[in-house]
Tab-separated table of C-alpha atoms and ligand atoms in Angstrom:
chain	number	residue	atom	x	y	z
A	1	MET	CA	0.670	-5.995	17.735
A	2	LEU	CA	1.517	-3.152	15.691
A	3	ASN	CA	-0.741	-3.551	12.156
A	4	LEU	CA	-0.187	-0.494	10.128
A	5	VAL	CA	-1.910	0.261	7.088
A	6	LEU	CA	-0.186	2.846	4.780
A	7	PHE	CA	-2.485	4.284	2.361
A	8	GLY	CA	-2.205	6.841	-0.667
A	9	PRO	CA	-2.291	7.007	-4.113
A	10	PRO	CA	0.274	5.590	-6.359
A	11	GLY	CA	3.611	7.234	-5.957
A	12	ALA	CA	2.546	8.756	-2.564
A	13	GLY	CA	5.628	7.401	-1.047
A	14	LYS	CA	4.213	4.155	0.867
A	15	GLY	CA	7.237	2.252	-0.601
A	16	THR	CA	9.574	4.504	0.405
A	17	GLN	CA	8.331	5.086	4.048
A	18	SER	CA	7.895	1.244	4.783
A	19	GLN	CA	11.826	0.682	4.459
A	20	ASN	CA	12.410	3.143	7.270
A	21	LEU	CA	9.491	1.802	9.305
A	22	ILE	CA	10.247	-1.797	9.094
A	23	GLU	CA	13.546	-1.119	10.601
A	24	LYS	CA	12.486	1.174	13.467
A	25	PHE	CA	9.372	-1.006	14.803
A	26	GLY	CA	10.897	-4.637	13.672
A	27	LEU	CA	7.570	-5.191	11.328
A	28	ILE	CA	7.035	-7.432	8.243
A	29	HIS	CA	6.624	-5.393	5.059
A	30	LEU	CA	3.775	-6.991	2.937
A	31	SER	CA	3.786	-4.773	-0.117
A	32	THR	CA	1.185	-6.426	-2.869
A	33	GLY	CA	2.522	-4.289	-5.651
A	34	ASP	CA	5.854	-6.024	-4.706
A	35	LEU	CA	4.303	-9.528	-4.285
A	36	LEU	CA	2.888	-9.166	-7.925
A	37	ARG	CA	5.858	-7.812	-9.404
A	38	GLY	CA	7.431	-10.970	-7.776
A	39	GLU	CA	5.059	-13.422	-9.313
A	40	ILE	CA	5.819	-11.498	-12.671
A	41	SER	CA	9.645	-12.016	-12.569
A	42	GLN	CA	9.240	-15.934	-11.714
A	43	GLY	CA	6.788	-16.042	-14.787
A	44	THR	CA	3.876	-17.800	-12.731
A	45	LYS	CA	0.467	-18.005	-14.156
A	46	LEU	CA	-0.817	-15.420	-11.545
A	47	GLY	CA	2.146	-13.011	-12.680
A	48	LEU	CA	0.981	-13.275	-16.336
A	49	GLU	CA	-2.439	-12.707	-15.541
A	50	ALA	CA	-1.445	-9.694	-13.228
A	51	LYS	CA	0.950	-8.206	-15.554
A	52	LYS	CA	-1.412	-7.446	-18.336
A	53	LEU	CA	-3.685	-5.479	-15.738
A	54	MET	CA	-0.701	-3.757	-13.814
A	55	ASP	CA	0.892	-2.539	-17.280
A	56	GLU	CA	-2.056	-0.810	-18.094
A	57	GLY	CA	-2.972	0.708	-14.562
A	58	THR	CA	-5.627	-1.505	-13.695
A	59	LEU	CA	-6.440	-3.047	-10.324
A	60	VAL	CA	-5.700	-6.793	-10.004
A	61	PRO	CA	-8.818	-8.697	-8.828
A	62	ASP	CA	-9.469	-8.720	-5.355
A	63	GLU	CA	-9.514	-12.402	-4.768
A	64	VAL	CA	-5.763	-12.703	-6.141
A	65	VAL	CA	-4.327	-10.406	-3.690
A	66	ILE	CA	-6.390	-11.242	-0.764
A	67	GLY	CA	-5.092	-14.801	-1.261
A	68	MET	CA	-1.540	-13.599	-1.442
A	69	ILE	CA	-2.085	-11.581	1.905
A	70	SER	CA	-3.472	-14.567	3.639
A	71	ASN	CA	-0.795	-16.896	2.711
A	72	LYS	CA	1.862	-14.176	3.783
A	73	LEU	CA	0.147	-13.858	6.965
A	74	ASP	CA	-0.063	-17.801	7.593
A	75	ALA	CA	3.824	-17.805	6.983
A	76	ASN	CA	4.685	-15.158	9.521
A	77	LYS	CA	2.801	-16.243	12.568
A	78	ASP	CA	5.400	-15.147	15.107
A	79	ALA	CA	5.725	-11.607	13.599
A	80	LYS	CA	5.487	-8.571	15.711
A	81	GLY	CA	3.441	-6.779	13.185
A	82	PHE	CA	2.672	-5.886	9.757
A	83	ILE	CA	2.725	-3.105	7.392
A	84	PHE	CA	0.187	-3.383	4.759
A	85	ASP	CA	1.571	-1.362	2.151
A	86	GLY	CA	-0.625	-0.897	-1.144
A	87	PHE	CA	-3.148	-3.218	0.726
A	88	PRO	CA	-6.146	-3.063	1.118
A	89	ARG	CA	-7.294	-1.027	-2.269
A	90	THR	CA	-10.624	-1.786	-2.155
A	91	VAL	CA	-13.260	-2.013	0.413
A	92	ALA	CA	-13.854	-5.571	-0.317
A	93	GLN	CA	-10.044	-6.042	0.557
A	94	ALA	CA	-10.211	-4.108	3.752
A	95	GLU	CA	-13.161	-6.277	4.919
A	96	ALA	CA	-11.380	-9.481	4.113
A	97	LEU	CA	-8.451	-8.168	5.697
A	98	ASP	CA	-10.009	-7.352	9.112
A	99	GLU	CA	-11.579	-10.981	8.732
A	100	LEU	CA	-8.306	-12.475	8.558
A	101	LEU	CA	-7.131	-10.681	11.527
A	102	ILE	CA	-9.871	-11.629	13.421
A	103	SER	CA	-9.722	-15.114	12.824
A	104	LYS	CA	-5.820	-14.450	14.238
A	105	ASN	CA	-6.960	-12.673	17.414
A	106	SER	CA	-5.595	-9.454	16.111
A	107	GLU	CA	-6.857	-6.319	14.296
A	108	ILE	CA	-5.630	-3.118	12.216
A	109	SER	CA	-4.076	-0.488	14.602
A	110	GLY	CA	-4.620	2.325	12.362
A	111	MET	CA	-4.070	3.913	8.600
A	112	ILE	CA	-1.757	6.539	7.971
A	113	ALA	CA	-2.798	8.353	4.767
A	114	LEU	CA	0.145	10.035	2.826
A	115	GLU	CA	-1.678	13.026	1.216
A	116	VAL	CA	0.098	14.217	-2.099
A	117	THR	CA	-1.116	16.365	-5.400
A	118	ASP	CA	-1.770	14.597	-8.668
A	119	ALA	CA	0.859	16.834	-10.336
A	120	GLU	CA	3.580	15.731	-7.761
A	121	LEU	CA	2.509	12.140	-8.032
A	122	GLU	CA	2.622	12.420	-11.708
A	123	GLN	CA	6.260	13.981	-11.556
A	124	ARG	CA	7.548	11.280	-9.201
A	125	LEU	CA	6.364	8.342	-10.969
A	126	LEU	CA	7.560	9.753	-14.406
A	127	LEU	CA	11.076	10.143	-12.782
A	128	ARG	CA	11.144	6.689	-11.316
A	129	GLY	CA	10.272	5.181	-14.575
A	130	LYS	CA	13.433	6.497	-16.130
A	131	SER	CA	15.299	4.077	-14.310
A	132	SER	CA	12.784	1.487	-12.366
A	133	GLY	CA	12.096	-0.388	-15.698
A	134	ARG	CA	8.394	-0.579	-14.590
A	135	PRO	CA	6.191	-0.152	-17.588
A	136	ASP	CA	3.342	1.494	-15.345
A	137	ASP	CA	5.589	4.367	-14.494
A	138	ALA	CA	6.804	5.177	-17.854
A	139	ASN	CA	3.946	6.316	-19.544
A	140	PRO	CA	1.792	9.434	-18.415
A	141	GLU	CA	-1.650	7.748	-19.667
A	142	VAL	CA	-0.995	4.893	-17.613
A	143	ILE	CA	0.076	6.974	-14.382
A	144	ARG	CA	-3.268	9.090	-14.900
A	145	LYS	CA	-5.154	5.689	-15.446
A	146	ARG	CA	-3.467	4.563	-11.826
A	147	ILE	CA	-4.602	7.889	-10.266
A	148	LYS	CA	-8.241	7.272	-11.665
A	149	GLU	CA	-8.643	3.826	-10.242
A	150	TYR	CA	-7.159	5.037	-6.850
A	151	ASN	CA	-10.053	7.754	-7.018
A	152	ASP	CA	-12.684	5.310	-8.054
A	153	LYS	CA	-11.912	2.415	-6.097
A	154	THR	CA	-9.143	2.731	-3.661
A	155	ALA	CA	-9.818	6.608	-2.137
A	156	PRO	CA	-13.532	4.799	-0.436
A	157	VAL	CA	-10.950	2.512	1.762
A	158	ALA	CA	-10.013	5.725	4.020
A	159	GLY	CA	-13.825	6.054	4.955
A	160	PHE	CA	-13.827	2.596	6.060
A	161	TYR	CA	-11.101	3.067	8.736
A	162	LYS	CA	-12.488	6.695	9.435
A	163	ASN	CA	-15.758	4.680	10.396
A	164	GLN	CA	-13.634	2.709	12.868
A	165	ASN	CA	-11.901	5.657	14.193
A	166	LYS	CA	-8.438	4.354	12.903
A	167	PHE	CA	-7.643	6.930	10.306
A	168	THR	CA	-4.838	9.485	10.493
A	169	SER	CA	-3.918	11.774	7.383
A	170	ILE	CA	-0.276	13.410	7.043
A	171	ASN	CA	1.233	15.837	4.491
A	172	GLY	CA	3.249	13.499	2.239
A	173	ILE	CA	5.014	16.282	0.489
A	174	GLY	CA	8.280	17.252	1.669
A	175	ALA	CA	11.585	15.568	2.716
A	176	VAL	CA	11.536	11.795	3.367
A	177	GLU	CA	12.849	12.172	6.769
A	178	GLU	CA	10.256	14.695	7.929
A	179	ILE	CA	7.331	12.591	6.630
A	180	PHE	CA	8.970	9.732	8.434
A	181	LYS	CA	9.097	11.581	11.603
A	182	SER	CA	5.287	12.506	11.353
A	183	ILE	CA	4.411	9.064	10.771
A	184	CYS	CA	6.484	7.930	13.926
A	185	ASN	CA	4.704	10.729	15.927
A	186	VAL	CA	1.142	9.096	14.921
A	187	ILE	CA	2.249	5.245	15.576
A	188	ASP	CA	3.842	6.659	19.264
A	189	LEU	CA	0.205	7.728	20.219
A	190	TRP	CA	-1.039	4.145	19.283
A	191	LEU	CA	1.687	2.511	21.674
A	192	VAL	CA	1.013	4.795	24.464
B	1	B4P	P1	2.329	-0.485	-6.145
B	1	B4P	O1	3.463	-1.115	-6.175
B	1	B4P	O2	1.695	-0.436	-4.799
B	1	B4P	O3	2.777	0.825	-6.667
B	1	B4P	P2	2.963	2.560	-6.092
B	1	B4P	O4	1.452	2.724	-5.761
B	1	B4P	O5	3.316	3.122	-7.352
B	1	B4P	O6	3.703	2.763	-5.064
B	1	B4P	P3	4.015	3.703	-3.766
B	1	B4P	O7	3.137	4.818	-3.184
B	1	B4P	O8	4.550	2.623	-2.498
B	1	B4P	O9	5.427	4.581	-4.342
B	1	B4P	P4	6.844	4.599	-3.955
B	1	B4P	O10	6.982	4.853	-2.249
B	1	B4P	O11	7.535	3.727	-4.507
B	1	B4P	O12	1.285	-0.913	-7.090
B	1	B4P	C1	1.393	-1.465	-8.611
B	1	B4P	C2	0.291	-1.811	-9.215
B	1	B4P	O13	0.089	-3.144	-8.647
B	1	B4P	C3	-0.969	-1.140	-9.383
B	1	B4P	O14	-1.075	-0.293	-10.096
B	1	B4P	C4	-2.294	-2.486	-9.451
B	1	B4P	O15	-2.295	-2.826	-10.669
B	1	B4P	C5	-1.408	-3.617	-8.554
B	1	B4P	N1	-1.679	-3.921	-7.278
B	1	B4P	C6	-0.893	-3.657	-6.105
B	1	B4P	N2	-1.592	-3.788	-5.083
B	1	B4P	C7	-2.971	-4.157	-5.373
B	1	B4P	C8	-4.159	-4.391	-4.583
B	1	B4P	N3	-4.188	-4.379	-3.401
B	1	B4P	N4	-5.274	-4.751	-5.467
B	1	B4P	C9	-5.247	-4.635	-6.937
B	1	B4P	N5	-3.980	-4.474	-7.311
B	1	B4P	C10	-3.083	-4.039	-6.859
B	1	B4P	O16	7.291	6.440	-4.386
B	1	B4P	C11	7.387	6.493	-5.673
B	1	B4P	C12	8.467	7.285	-6.191
B	1	B4P	O17	8.349	8.460	-5.521
B	1	B4P	C13	9.721	6.761	-6.037
B	1	B4P	O18	10.438	6.904	-7.015
B	1	B4P	C14	10.135	7.775	-4.560
B	1	B4P	O19	11.527	7.792	-4.633
B	1	B4P	C15	9.437	8.925	-4.833
B	1	B4P	N6	9.141	9.392	-3.530
B	1	B4P	C16	8.832	8.964	-2.450
B	1	B4P	N7	8.935	9.796	-1.378
B	1	B4P	C17	9.143	10.879	-1.742
B	1	B4P	C18	9.124	12.203	-1.651
B	1	B4P	N8	8.935	12.570	-0.100
B	1	B4P	N9	9.789	13.348	-2.251
B	1	B4P	C19	10.079	13.364	-3.535
B	1	B4P	N10	9.918	11.847	-4.086
B	1	B4P	C20	9.360	10.873	-3.365
């Protein structure tokens, strides 16, 4: 089973690369950002609570996102594997994910981190904000808050996978197809 954690700061290209990867490897895409936005558009209680935090660039509580992922794993028992996009975003989420997978006789194959400079991230998110309608992309202050949340709470997750010898970092700046090739080269090594 191929279980990939696609990692990187907001706007690094995790969602963009996931779209190509699900096609090539037949994986289920689990994006906590997309799942939360789905709750918001359906107007659920969870969505209403998450919206306030997301609009200001703050992470949603661990138990909320862990619960969503747990439900999705249960609902896709026959999957060939998963791409975890935007999850885990804290060390507590990474520990919970390991436990969930162990209980299903599975494990993370590896993490691939997309390296992108803060200046490039800000530019990409502001550009997307012009057309996406996402409140968290439209405002430079919120974008900086998201990058700070990443540096404070999410960056340590890389260490969690480094300790397990499951961490690879690649350059996330350049043409989308070139970055996709670099990711595939790493996955091919795992599949040997
Ligand atoms: P996410 O939805 O995960 O949003 P993201 O980090 O902005 O996305 P991504 O890195 O996927 O960027 P993309 O490919 O779209 O999170 C949003 C919020 O949800 C968080 O702030 C948080 O509040 C909450 N949340 C989500 N998961 C959580 C969790 N686990 N725990 C707690 N809270 C959680 O790319 C961005 C832009 O760059 C696009 O416009 C794209 O076209 C462009 N781009 C991509 N690759 C490019 C390239 N190579 N060159 C130029 N542009 C490129």
